[in-house]
PDB file of C-alpha atoms in Angstrom:
ATOM      1  CA  MET A1135      27.194 164.910  82.185  1.00 92.00           C
ATOM      2  CA  LYS A1136      23.647 164.490  80.963  1.00 95.00           C
ATOM      3  CA  ALA A1137      21.784 161.222  81.412  1.00 97.00           C
ATOM      4  CA  ILE A1138      18.449 160.499  79.758  1.00 98.00           C
ATOM      5  CA  VAL A1139      16.191 158.016  81.520  1.00 98.00           C
ATOM      6  CA  THR A1140      13.316 156.584  79.494  1.00 98.00           C
ATOM      7  CA  VAL A1141      10.527 155.036  81.563  1.00 98.00           C
ATOM      8  CA  MET A1142       7.956 152.802  79.849  1.00 97.00           C
ATOM      9  CA  PRO A1143       5.033 150.680  81.040  1.00 95.00           C
ATOM     10  CA  LYS A1144       6.139 147.053  81.182  1.00 94.00           C
ATOM     11  CA  PRO A1145       4.866 144.705  78.487  1.00 90.00           C
ATOM     12  CA  GLY A1146       1.585 143.220  79.670  1.00 86.00           C
ATOM     13  CA  VAL A1147       0.767 146.216  81.891  1.00 90.00           C
ATOM     14  CA  LEU A1148      -2.325 147.938  80.546  1.00 85.00           C
ATOM     15  CA  ASP A1149      -1.490 151.324  79.039  1.00 89.00           C
ATOM     16  CA  PRO A1150      -4.786 153.214  78.663  1.00 85.00           C
ATOM     17  CA  GLN A1151      -2.947 156.396  77.609  1.00 87.00           C
ATOM     18  CA  GLY A1152      -1.321 154.561  74.716  1.00 92.00           C
ATOM     19  CA  LYS A1153      -4.709 153.126  73.722  1.00 90.00           C
ATOM     20  CA  ALA A1154      -6.304 156.587  73.797  1.00 90.00           C
ATOM     21  CA  ILE A1155      -3.480 158.031  71.668  1.00 94.00           C
ATOM     22  CA  ALA A1156      -3.914 155.209  69.142  1.00 95.00           C
ATOM     23  CA  ARG A1157      -7.663 155.943  68.918  1.00 93.00           C
ATOM     24  CA  ALA A1158      -7.036 159.673  68.448  1.00 95.00           C
ATOM     25  CA  LEU A1159      -4.495 158.999  65.698  1.00 96.00           C
ATOM     26  CA  GLY A1160      -7.125 156.903  63.943  1.00 94.00           C
ATOM     27  CA  HIS A1161      -9.607 159.794  64.176  1.00 95.00           C
ATOM     28  CA  LEU A1162      -6.985 162.069  62.578  1.00 96.00           C
ATOM     29  CA  GLY A1163      -6.755 159.730  59.609  1.00 96.00           C
ATOM     30  CA  PHE A1164      -3.483 157.987  60.419  1.00 96.00           C
ATOM     31  CA  GLY A1165      -4.419 154.446  59.433  1.00 90.00           C
ATOM     32  CA  GLY A1166      -2.653 151.221  60.229  1.00 91.00           C
ATOM     33  CA  VAL A1167      -1.170 152.317  63.552  1.00 93.00           C
ATOM     34  CA  GLY A1168      -0.445 149.263  65.682  1.00 93.00           C
ATOM     35  CA  GLU A1169       0.049 149.284  69.425  1.00 93.00           C
ATOM     36  CA  VAL A1170       0.923 152.667  70.968  1.00 95.00           C
ATOM     37  CA  ARG A1171       2.663 152.804  74.360  1.00 95.00           C
ATOM     38  CA  ALA A1172       3.194 156.064  76.253  1.00 95.00           C
ATOM     39  CA  GLY A1173       6.015 156.556  78.759  1.00 96.00           C
ATOM     40  CA  LYS A1174       8.130 159.434  79.963  1.00 96.00           C
ATOM     41  CA  VAL A1175      11.627 160.820  79.470  1.00 98.00           C
ATOM     42  CA  ILE A1176      13.621 162.358  82.324  1.00 98.00           C
ATOM     43  CA  GLU A1177      16.813 164.344  81.632  1.00 97.00           C
ATOM     44  CA  LEU A1178      19.352 164.559  84.452  1.00 97.00           C
ATOM     45  CA  GLU A1179      22.425 166.789  84.793  1.00 96.00           C
ATOM     46  CA  LEU A1180      24.814 164.616  86.797  1.00 96.00           C
ATOM     47  CA  PRO A1181      28.099 165.537  88.478  1.00 95.00           C
ATOM     48  CA  ASP A1182      29.794 162.363  87.230  1.00 92.00           C
ATOM     49  CA  ALA A1183      32.601 162.919  84.697  1.00 90.00           C
ATOM     50  CA  ASP A1184      32.807 159.300  83.609  1.00 94.00           C
ATOM     51  CA  PRO A1185      29.969 158.053  81.343  1.00 95.00           C
ATOM     52  CA  GLU A1186      29.891 154.627  82.993  1.00 95.00           C
ATOM     53  CA  ALA A1187      29.621 156.199  86.453  1.00 96.00           C
ATOM     54  CA  ALA A1188      26.846 158.499  85.227  1.00 96.00           C
ATOM     55  CA  ARG A1189      24.984 155.512  83.785  1.00 97.00           C
ATOM     56  CA  LYS A1190      25.212 153.686  87.119  1.00 96.00           C
ATOM     57  CA  THR A1191      24.027 156.757  89.036  1.00 97.00           C
ATOM     58  CA  ALA A1192      21.062 157.278  86.734  1.00 97.00           C
ATOM     59  CA  ALA A1193      20.136 153.588  86.894  1.00 98.00           C
ATOM     60  CA  ALA A1194      20.172 153.704  90.710  1.00 97.00           C
ATOM     61  CA  MET A1195      17.947 156.807  90.605  1.00 97.00           C
ATOM     62  CA  ALA A1196      15.548 155.061  88.232  1.00 98.00           C
ATOM     63  CA  GLU A1197      15.448 151.947  90.397  1.00 96.00           C
ATOM     64  CA  GLN A1198      14.652 153.905  93.579  1.00 95.00           C
ATOM     65  CA  LEU A1199      12.420 156.722  92.349  1.00 96.00           C
ATOM     66  CA  LEU A1200      12.127 157.560  88.651  1.00 97.00           C
ATOM     67  CA  ALA A1201      10.480 154.266  87.683  1.00 97.00           C
ATOM     68  CA  ASN A1202       8.092 152.059  89.643  1.00 96.00           C
ATOM     69  CA  THR A1203       9.592 148.718  88.649  1.00 96.00           C
ATOM     70  CA  VAL A1204       6.364 146.905  89.559  1.00 95.00           C
ATOM     71  CA  ILE A1205       4.759 148.413  86.464  1.00 96.00           C
ATOM     72  CA  GLU A1206       7.519 150.187  84.534  1.00 97.00           C
ATOM     73  CA  SER A1207      10.839 149.367  82.917  1.00 97.00           C
ATOM     74  CA  PHE A1208      13.554 151.913  82.231  1.00 98.00           C
ATOM     75  CA  SER A1209      16.616 152.475  80.075  1.00 98.00           C
ATOM     76  CA  VAL A1210      19.459 154.947  80.520  1.00 98.00           C
ATOM     77  CA  ALA A1211      21.297 156.795  77.751  1.00 97.00           C
ATOM     78  CA  ILE A1212      24.253 159.131  78.271  1.00 96.00           C
ATOM     79  CA  ALA A1213      24.170 162.245  76.089  1.00 89.00           C
ATOM     80  CA  LYS A1214      27.379 163.258  74.359  1.00 71.00           C
TER      81      LYS A1214
ATOM     82  CA  MET B 788      -7.919 154.634 119.959  1.00 93.00           C
ATOM     83  CA  ARG B 789      -4.895 156.873 119.564  1.00 96.00           C
ATOM     84  CA  ALA B 790      -4.745 157.683 115.883  1.00 97.00           C
ATOM     85  CA  GLY B 791      -2.481 159.974 113.916  1.00 97.00           C
ATOM     86  CA  ILE B 792      -3.150 161.395 110.456  1.00 98.00           C
ATOM     87  CA  ILE B 793      -0.224 162.286 108.214  1.00 97.00           C
ATOM     88  CA  VAL B 794      -0.537 165.532 106.298  1.00 97.00           C
ATOM     89  CA  PHE B 795       1.582 165.815 103.159  1.00 96.00           C
ATOM     90  CA  PRO B 796       1.548 168.967 101.031  1.00 95.00           C
ATOM     91  CA  GLY B 797      -1.354 168.503  98.610  1.00 95.00           C
ATOM     92  CA  ILE B 798      -3.351 166.148 100.837  1.00 95.00           C
ATOM     93  CA  ASN B 799      -6.983 167.286 101.122  1.00 95.00           C
ATOM     94  CA  ARG B 800      -8.947 164.521 102.893  1.00 96.00           C
ATOM     95  CA  GLU B 801      -7.273 164.733 106.292  1.00 96.00           C
ATOM     96  CA  ARG B 802     -10.152 166.614 107.932  1.00 96.00           C
ATOM     97  CA  ASP B 803     -12.756 164.153 106.634  1.00 96.00           C
ATOM     98  CA  MET B 804     -10.632 161.351 108.065  1.00 97.00           C
ATOM     99  CA  ALA B 805     -10.291 163.172 111.403  1.00 97.00           C
ATOM    100  CA  ILE B 806     -14.077 163.579 111.629  1.00 97.00           C
ATOM    101  CA  ALA B 807     -14.646 159.880 110.900  1.00 97.00           C
ATOM    102  CA  LEU B 808     -12.088 158.732 113.476  1.00 97.00           C
ATOM    103  CA  GLU B 809     -13.342 161.115 116.168  1.00 97.00           C
ATOM    104  CA  LEU B 810     -17.016 160.228 115.569  1.00 96.00           C
ATOM    105  CA  ALA B 811     -16.224 156.546 116.051  1.00 96.00           C
ATOM    106  CA  SER B 812     -13.754 156.742 118.920  1.00 95.00           C
ATOM    107  CA  GLY B 813     -14.586 159.974 120.722  1.00 95.00           C
ATOM    108  CA  ARG B 814     -10.951 160.970 120.532  1.00 95.00           C
ATOM    109  CA  LYS B 815      -9.379 163.589 118.287  1.00 97.00           C
ATOM    110  CA  PRO B 816      -6.608 162.144 116.139  1.00 97.00           C
ATOM    111  CA  ARG B 817      -3.178 163.747 116.148  1.00 97.00           C
ATOM    112  CA  MET B 818      -2.362 165.597 112.929  1.00 97.00           C
ATOM    113  CA  LEU B 819       1.185 164.797 111.828  1.00 97.00           C
ATOM    114  CA  TRP B 820       3.004 167.129 109.452  1.00 95.00           C
ATOM    115  CA  HIS B 821       5.108 165.156 106.971  1.00 94.00           C
ATOM    116  CA  THR B 822       8.416 166.328 108.457  1.00 92.00           C
ATOM    117  CA  GLU B 823       7.638 164.766 111.855  1.00 93.00           C
ATOM    118  CA  THR B 824       9.239 161.439 112.680  1.00 92.00           C
ATOM    119  CA  ASP B 825       7.862 160.570 116.121  1.00 94.00           C
ATOM    120  CA  LEU B 826       4.920 158.184 115.902  1.00 95.00           C
ATOM    121  CA  SER B 827       5.334 156.761 119.393  1.00 92.00           C
ATOM    122  CA  GLY B 828       2.172 156.090 121.348  1.00 93.00           C
ATOM    123  CA  LEU B 829      -0.041 155.758 118.266  1.00 96.00           C
ATOM    124  CA  ASP B 830      -2.231 152.689 117.706  1.00 96.00           C
ATOM    125  CA  LEU B 831      -3.076 153.670 114.160  1.00 97.00           C
ATOM    126  CA  VAL B 832      -1.320 155.818 111.565  1.00 98.00           C
ATOM    127  CA  VAL B 833      -3.562 157.022 108.741  1.00 98.00           C
ATOM    128  CA  ILE B 834      -2.364 158.270 105.370  1.00 98.00           C
ATOM    129  CA  PRO B 835      -5.369 160.122 103.968  1.00 97.00           C
ATOM    130  CA  GLY B 836      -6.394 160.906 100.430  1.00 96.00           C
ATOM    131  CA  GLY B 837      -5.605 163.864  98.236  1.00 95.00           C
ATOM    132  CA  PHE B 838      -2.860 164.745  95.836  1.00 95.00           C
ATOM    133  CA  SER B 839       0.401 164.650  97.765  1.00 94.00           C
ATOM    134  CA  TYR B 840       3.071 166.657  95.953  1.00 93.00           C
ATOM    135  CA  GLY B 841       0.636 167.268  93.110  1.00 93.00           C
ATOM    136  CA  ASP B 842       0.920 163.619  92.009  1.00 92.00           C
ATOM    137  CA  TYR B 843       4.297 164.560  90.470  1.00 93.00           C
ATOM    138  CA  LEU B 844       6.125 161.694  88.744  1.00 93.00           C
ATOM    139  CA  ARG B 845       3.517 159.134  89.853  1.00 94.00           C
ATOM    140  CA  ALA B 846       0.703 159.375  92.394  1.00 94.00           C
ATOM    141  CA  GLY B 847       2.317 158.743  95.788  1.00 95.00           C
ATOM    142  CA  ALA B 848       5.910 158.511  94.525  1.00 95.00           C
ATOM    143  CA  MET B 849       7.194 161.647  96.238  1.00 95.00           C
ATOM    144  CA  ALA B 850       5.396 161.107  99.537  1.00 96.00           C
ATOM    145  CA  ALA B 851       6.688 157.514  99.695  1.00 96.00           C
ATOM    146  CA  HIS B 852      10.242 158.839 100.076  1.00 91.00           C
ATOM    147  CA  SER B 853       9.521 161.613 102.569  1.00 91.00           C
ATOM    148  CA  PRO B 854      11.051 161.546 106.104  1.00 90.00           C
ATOM    149  CA  ILE B 855       7.900 160.456 107.921  1.00 96.00           C
ATOM    150  CA  MET B 856       7.607 157.309 105.799  1.00 96.00           C
ATOM    151  CA  SER B 857      10.701 155.805 107.462  1.00 95.00           C
ATOM    152  CA  ALA B 858       8.849 156.232 110.743  1.00 97.00           C
ATOM    153  CA  VAL B 859       5.732 154.631 109.216  1.00 97.00           C
ATOM    154  CA  ARG B 860       7.845 151.656 108.070  1.00 96.00           C
ATOM    155  CA  ALA B 861       9.244 151.285 111.587  1.00 96.00           C
ATOM    156  CA  HIS B 862       5.718 151.598 113.059  1.00 97.00           C
ATOM    157  CA  ALA B 863       4.492 148.836 110.704  1.00 97.00           C
ATOM    158  CA  ALA B 864       7.535 146.664 111.477  1.00 96.00           C
ATOM    159  CA  ARG B 865       6.711 146.981 115.219  1.00 95.00           C
ATOM    160  CA  GLY B 866       3.252 145.587 114.437  1.00 96.00           C
ATOM    161  CA  GLY B 867       1.578 149.001 114.384  1.00 97.00           C
ATOM    162  CA  TYR B 868      -1.617 149.565 112.403  1.00 98.00           C
ATOM    163  CA  VAL B 869      -1.666 151.654 109.219  1.00 98.00           C
ATOM    164  CA  LEU B 870      -4.596 152.745 107.052  1.00 98.00           C
ATOM    165  CA  GLY B 871      -3.922 154.253 103.632  1.00 98.00           C
ATOM    166  CA  ALA B 872      -6.994 155.638 101.870  1.00 98.00           C
ATOM    167  CA  CYS B 873      -6.937 156.575  98.176  1.00 97.00           C
ATOM    168  CA  ASN B 874      -3.684 158.540  97.751  1.00 97.00           C
ATOM    169  CA  GLY B 875      -2.671 156.844 101.008  1.00 97.00           C
ATOM    170  CA  PHE B 876      -3.044 153.431  99.302  1.00 98.00           C
ATOM    171  CA  GLN B 877      -0.951 154.682  96.381  1.00 98.00           C
ATOM    172  CA  ILE B 878       1.710 155.900  98.829  1.00 97.00           C
ATOM    173  CA  LEU B 879       1.757 152.536 100.653  1.00 98.00           C
ATOM    174  CA  THR B 880       2.390 150.658  97.395  1.00 98.00           C
ATOM    175  CA  GLU B 881       5.048 153.151  96.289  1.00 97.00           C
ATOM    176  CA  ALA B 882       6.713 152.774  99.705  1.00 97.00           C
ATOM    177  CA  GLY B 883       6.699 148.984  99.348  1.00 96.00           C
ATOM    178  CA  LEU B 884       4.482 148.478 102.423  1.00 98.00           C
ATOM    179  CA  LEU B 885       1.843 146.831 100.229  1.00 98.00           C
ATOM    180  CA  PRO B 886       2.418 144.956  96.950  1.00 98.00           C
ATOM    181  CA  GLY B 887       1.279 146.040  93.483  1.00 98.00           C
ATOM    182  CA  ALA B 888       0.544 149.471  92.058  1.00 97.00           C
ATOM    183  CA  LEU B 889      -2.404 151.705  91.166  1.00 97.00           C
ATOM    184  CA  LEU B 890      -2.608 152.433  87.445  1.00 94.00           C
ATOM    185  CA  ARG B 891      -4.642 155.005  85.537  1.00 92.00           C
ATOM    186  CA  ASN B 892      -8.346 154.114  85.571  1.00 94.00           C
ATOM    187  CA  VAL B 893      -9.163 151.930  82.593  1.00 90.00           C
ATOM    188  CA  SER B 894     -11.618 154.583  81.334  1.00 89.00           C
ATOM    189  CA  LEU B 895      -8.854 157.243  81.564  1.00 87.00           C
ATOM    190  CA  ARG B 896     -11.375 159.358  83.459  1.00 92.00           C
ATOM    191  CA  PHE B 897     -11.168 160.728  86.976  1.00 95.00           C
ATOM    192  CA  LEU B 898     -14.029 158.979  88.770  1.00 96.00           C
ATOM    193  CA  ALA B 899     -16.024 160.770  91.478  1.00 96.00           C
ATOM    194  CA  MET B 900     -19.048 158.633  92.336  1.00 96.00           C
ATOM    195  CA  ASP B 901     -20.576 156.122  94.720  1.00 96.00           C
ATOM    196  CA  CYS B 902     -19.414 152.518  94.601  1.00 97.00           C
ATOM    197  CA  HIS B 903     -20.276 149.325  96.451  1.00 97.00           C
ATOM    198  CA  LEU B 904     -17.704 147.277  98.281  1.00 98.00           C
ATOM    199  CA  ARG B 905     -17.922 143.645  99.372  1.00 98.00           C
ATOM    200  CA  VAL B 906     -16.074 142.636 102.514  1.00 98.00           C
ATOM    201  CA  GLU B 907     -13.740 139.796 101.534  1.00 98.00           C
ATOM    202  CA  ARG B 908     -12.031 139.423 104.893  1.00 98.00           C
ATOM    203  CA  ALA B 909     -14.046 140.070 108.029  1.00 97.00           C
ATOM    204  CA  GLY B 910     -12.669 139.672 111.535  1.00 96.00           C
ATOM    205  CA  THR B 911      -9.713 142.057 111.244  1.00 98.00           C
ATOM    206  CA  ALA B 912      -9.227 145.272 113.217  1.00 97.00           C
ATOM    207  CA  PHE B 913     -10.512 147.146 110.161  1.00 98.00           C
ATOM    208  CA  THR B 914     -13.426 144.841 109.330  1.00 98.00           C
ATOM    209  CA  GLY B 915     -14.472 143.648 112.797  1.00 97.00           C
ATOM    210  CA  HIS B 916     -17.937 145.186 112.585  1.00 97.00           C
ATOM    211  CA  PHE B 917     -18.705 143.754 109.138  1.00 98.00           C
ATOM    212  CA  GLN B 918     -19.974 140.305 108.225  1.00 97.00           C
ATOM    213  CA  GLN B 919     -18.003 138.269 105.699  1.00 98.00           C
ATOM    214  CA  GLY B 920     -19.457 139.098 102.268  1.00 97.00           C
ATOM    215  CA  GLU B 921     -21.330 142.171 103.523  1.00 98.00           C
ATOM    216  CA  VAL B 922     -21.861 144.875 100.901  1.00 98.00           C
ATOM    217  CA  PHE B 923     -21.760 148.576 101.718  1.00 97.00           C
ATOM    218  CA  ARG B 924     -21.685 151.864  99.881  1.00 97.00           C
ATOM    219  CA  ALA B 925     -18.529 154.002  99.737  1.00 96.00           C
ATOM    220  CA  VAL B 926     -17.284 156.878  97.595  1.00 95.00           C
ATOM    221  CA  LEU B 927     -14.708 156.897  94.813  1.00 95.00           C
ATOM    222  CA  ALA B 928     -12.634 159.938  93.896  1.00 96.00           C
ATOM    223  CA  HIS B 929      -9.534 159.038  91.956  1.00 96.00           C
ATOM    224  CA  GLY B 930      -7.830 159.022  88.582  1.00 95.00           C
ATOM    225  CA  GLU B 931      -5.376 156.215  89.383  1.00 95.00           C
ATOM    226  CA  GLY B 932      -7.200 153.468  91.240  1.00 97.00           C
ATOM    227  CA  ASN B 933      -6.802 150.578  88.851  1.00 96.00           C
ATOM    228  CA  TYR B 934      -5.096 147.976  91.048  1.00 97.00           C
ATOM    229  CA  TYR B 935      -2.344 146.021  89.337  1.00 97.00           C
ATOM    230  CA  ALA B 936      -0.097 143.220  90.531  1.00 97.00           C
ATOM    231  CA  ASP B 937       1.516 140.338  88.674  1.00 95.00           C
ATOM    232  CA  GLU B 938      -0.327 137.001  88.621  1.00 96.00           C
ATOM    233  CA  ALA B 939       1.899 135.421  91.294  1.00 97.00           C
ATOM    234  CA  THR B 940       1.208 138.326  93.674  1.00 98.00           C
ATOM    235  CA  LEU B 941      -2.546 138.209  92.976  1.00 98.00           C
ATOM    236  CA  GLU B 942      -2.581 134.461  93.644  1.00 98.00           C
ATOM    237  CA  ARG B 943      -0.714 134.992  96.913  1.00 98.00           C
ATOM    238  CA  LEU B 944      -3.102 137.768  98.008  1.00 98.00           C
ATOM    239  CA  GLU B 945      -6.119 135.544  97.254  1.00 98.00           C
ATOM    240  CA  GLY B 946      -4.552 132.420  98.765  1.00 98.00           C
ATOM    241  CA  GLU B 947      -3.552 134.136 102.012  1.00 98.00           C
ATOM    242  CA  GLY B 948      -6.891 135.938 102.365  1.00 98.00           C
ATOM    243  CA  LEU B 949      -5.334 139.374 102.018  1.00 98.00           C
ATOM    244  CA  VAL B 950      -7.948 140.825  99.665  1.00 98.00           C
ATOM    245  CA  ALA B 951      -9.908 143.133 101.967  1.00 98.00           C
ATOM    246  CA  PHE B 952     -12.618 144.549  99.677  1.00 98.00           C
ATOM    247  CA  ARG B 953     -13.812 144.154  96.089  1.00 98.00           C
ATOM    248  CA  TYR B 954     -15.863 146.465  93.872  1.00 98.00           C
ATOM    249  CA  VAL B 955     -19.276 144.882  93.312  1.00 98.00           C
ATOM    250  CA  ALA B 956     -22.761 145.854  92.202  1.00 97.00           C
ATOM    251  CA  ALA B 957     -25.259 146.899  94.904  1.00 96.00           C
ATOM    252  CA  ASN B 958     -26.521 143.303  95.074  1.00 95.00           C
ATOM    253  CA  GLY B 959     -23.019 142.033  95.862  1.00 96.00           C
ATOM    254  CA  ARG B 960     -22.356 140.480  92.454  1.00 96.00           C
ATOM    255  CA  LEU B 961     -19.209 141.039  90.429  1.00 95.00           C
ATOM    256  CA  THR B 962     -20.262 142.386  87.041  1.00 92.00           C
ATOM    257  CA  ALA B 963     -18.513 143.870  84.041  1.00 85.00           C
ATOM    258  CA  VAL B 964     -19.555 147.390  85.065  1.00 92.00           C
ATOM    259  CA  SER B 965     -19.203 147.103  88.848  1.00 95.00           C
ATOM    260  CA  ASN B 966     -15.397 147.072  88.584  1.00 97.00           C
ATOM    261  CA  LEU B 967     -15.413 150.804  87.945  1.00 96.00           C
ATOM    262  CA  ASN B 968     -11.709 151.485  87.495  1.00 96.00           C
ATOM    263  CA  GLY B 969     -10.682 148.169  85.931  1.00 95.00           C
ATOM    264  CA  SER B 970      -8.774 146.806  88.932  1.00 97.00           C
ATOM    265  CA  ALA B 971      -7.242 143.339  88.749  1.00 97.00           C
ATOM    266  CA  ARG B 972      -9.822 140.911  90.199  1.00 97.00           C
ATOM    267  CA  ALA B 973     -11.919 143.974  91.149  1.00 98.00           C
ATOM    268  CA  ILE B 974      -9.661 144.571  94.150  1.00 98.00           C
ATOM    269  CA  ALA B 975     -10.488 147.767  96.072  1.00 98.00           C
ATOM    270  CA  GLY B 976      -8.375 147.121  99.160  1.00 98.00           C
ATOM    271  CA  ILE B 977      -5.668 144.772 100.424  1.00 98.00           C
ATOM    272  CA  PHE B 978      -4.063 143.829 103.742  1.00 98.00           C
ATOM    273  CA  SER B 979      -0.466 143.211 104.689  1.00 98.00           C
ATOM    274  CA  PRO B 980       0.264 139.594 105.729  1.00 98.00           C
ATOM    275  CA  ASN B 981      -0.190 140.484 109.441  1.00 97.00           C
ATOM    276  CA  LEU B 982      -3.559 142.155 108.594  1.00 98.00           C
ATOM    277  CA  ARG B 983      -2.440 145.398 110.250  1.00 98.00           C
ATOM    278  CA  VAL B 984      -1.786 147.501 107.147  1.00 98.00           C
ATOM    279  CA  LEU B 985      -4.816 148.234 104.961  1.00 98.00           C
ATOM    280  CA  GLY B 986      -4.747 150.055 101.639  1.00 98.00           C
ATOM    281  CA  LEU B 987      -8.225 151.071 100.469  1.00 98.00           C
ATOM    282  CA  MET B 988      -8.932 153.028  97.306  1.00 98.00           C
ATOM    283  CA  PRO B 989     -12.473 154.373  98.025  1.00 98.00           C
ATOM    284  CA  HIS B 990     -13.235 156.877 100.783  1.00 97.00           C
ATOM    285  CA  ALA B 991     -15.018 155.171 103.672  1.00 96.00           C
ATOM    286  CA  GLU B 992     -14.503 158.382 105.678  1.00 96.00           C
ATOM    287  CA  ASN B 993     -16.958 160.253 103.445  1.00 95.00           C
ATOM    288  CA  LEU B 994     -19.969 158.169 104.493  1.00 95.00           C
ATOM    289  CA  VAL B 995     -19.973 158.346 108.277  1.00 95.00           C
ATOM    290  CA  ASP B 996     -22.718 160.891 108.984  1.00 94.00           C
ATOM    291  CA  PRO B 997     -26.366 160.881 107.773  1.00 94.00           C
ATOM    292  CA  VAL B 998     -26.202 164.675 107.536  1.00 92.00           C
ATOM    293  CA  ALA B 999     -23.484 164.370 104.887  1.00 90.00           C
ATOM    294  CA  GLY B1000     -24.974 161.779 102.553  1.00 91.00           C
ATOM    295  CA  GLY B1001     -25.211 158.685 104.724  1.00 95.00           C
ATOM    296  CA  ASP B1002     -23.307 156.608 107.233  1.00 95.00           C
ATOM    297  CA  ASP B1003     -22.986 153.424 105.187  1.00 95.00           C
ATOM    298  CA  ALA B1004     -19.238 153.093 105.768  1.00 96.00           C
ATOM    299  CA  LYS B1005     -18.983 154.094 109.441  1.00 96.00           C
ATOM    300  CA  LYS B1006     -18.670 150.439 110.516  1.00 97.00           C
ATOM    301  CA  LEU B1007     -15.067 150.508 109.389  1.00 97.00           C
ATOM    302  CA  PHE B1008     -14.219 153.222 111.913  1.00 97.00           C
ATOM    303  CA  GLU B1009     -16.457 151.793 114.641  1.00 97.00           C
ATOM    304  CA  GLY B1010     -14.708 148.467 114.218  1.00 97.00           C
ATOM    305  CA  LEU B1011     -11.326 150.151 114.567  1.00 97.00           C
ATOM    306  CA  ALA B1012     -12.439 152.074 117.652  1.00 96.00           C
ATOM    307  CA  ALA B1013     -13.705 148.840 119.230  1.00 96.00           C
ATOM    308  CA  ALA B1014     -10.477 147.003 118.370  1.00 96.00           C
ATOM    309  CA  PHE B1015      -8.430 149.577 120.257  1.00 94.00           C
ATOM    310  CA  ALA B1016     -10.901 150.252 123.082  1.00 87.00           C
ATOM    311  CA  ALA B1017      -9.604 147.412 125.240  1.00 63.00           C
TER     312      ALA B1017
END
């Protein structure tokens, strides 16, 4: 079963990458772009057959390694 | 001083650190490959700078979960001394041995330049040869050195005197430009509550010999050698 973990900088944590992307979009002529935040997506092939079990496994992985919860939050989605 | 230096794949400052420790103490440090787990007999464990595991996922994230880090945790729990420099500081925060995290520099640029540090807590094993408030030159070389912690943690660090060093201008003042990487409260280094674990972002080990640019930062290593000479 495939789990998709999305890791994002927490609100209030400075995201200089997001700021740089926003500036570059402005240079390209995309006006009116508000705040841009950049994170990462991690796809995992898990042995779990049950979606709920896979979600729990992926969340434990995110908690211990995939995200640094001091500065990042994460969400887990299970792919069909 | 019996010191050991941990070598992770991708670390590149271990020899500089070995030179600094040997110059100050007269004793060659033990080089510890990251799969070793025996740290017995060591006064000080050093995690040097570099790019452990290619900075994959986050700087320090992979190294923080490697086998030797369990031994480092046990060493710290026994009251052993630990110095993490640059990537070593990142690894110590990722391993939970020091609070907070090191974010991308506020400029988004990798910084390789001199900086000035002010000693915020003298009288520790690491700062024994400095005066309180003394300013000295060190070297920066990092892309993720922007110290972050939540307000409660920052208040605790300040209140308990655990801020070790701050980035300042050469005259010792905090200015808008002296905080080169944008760190919270210009923090360049912090101590654990027992003052035996130090995380320091700049490279003190690169200014220990006049032949190689100056010895402005050698007091850190001389202080350590003196602390363990008894």
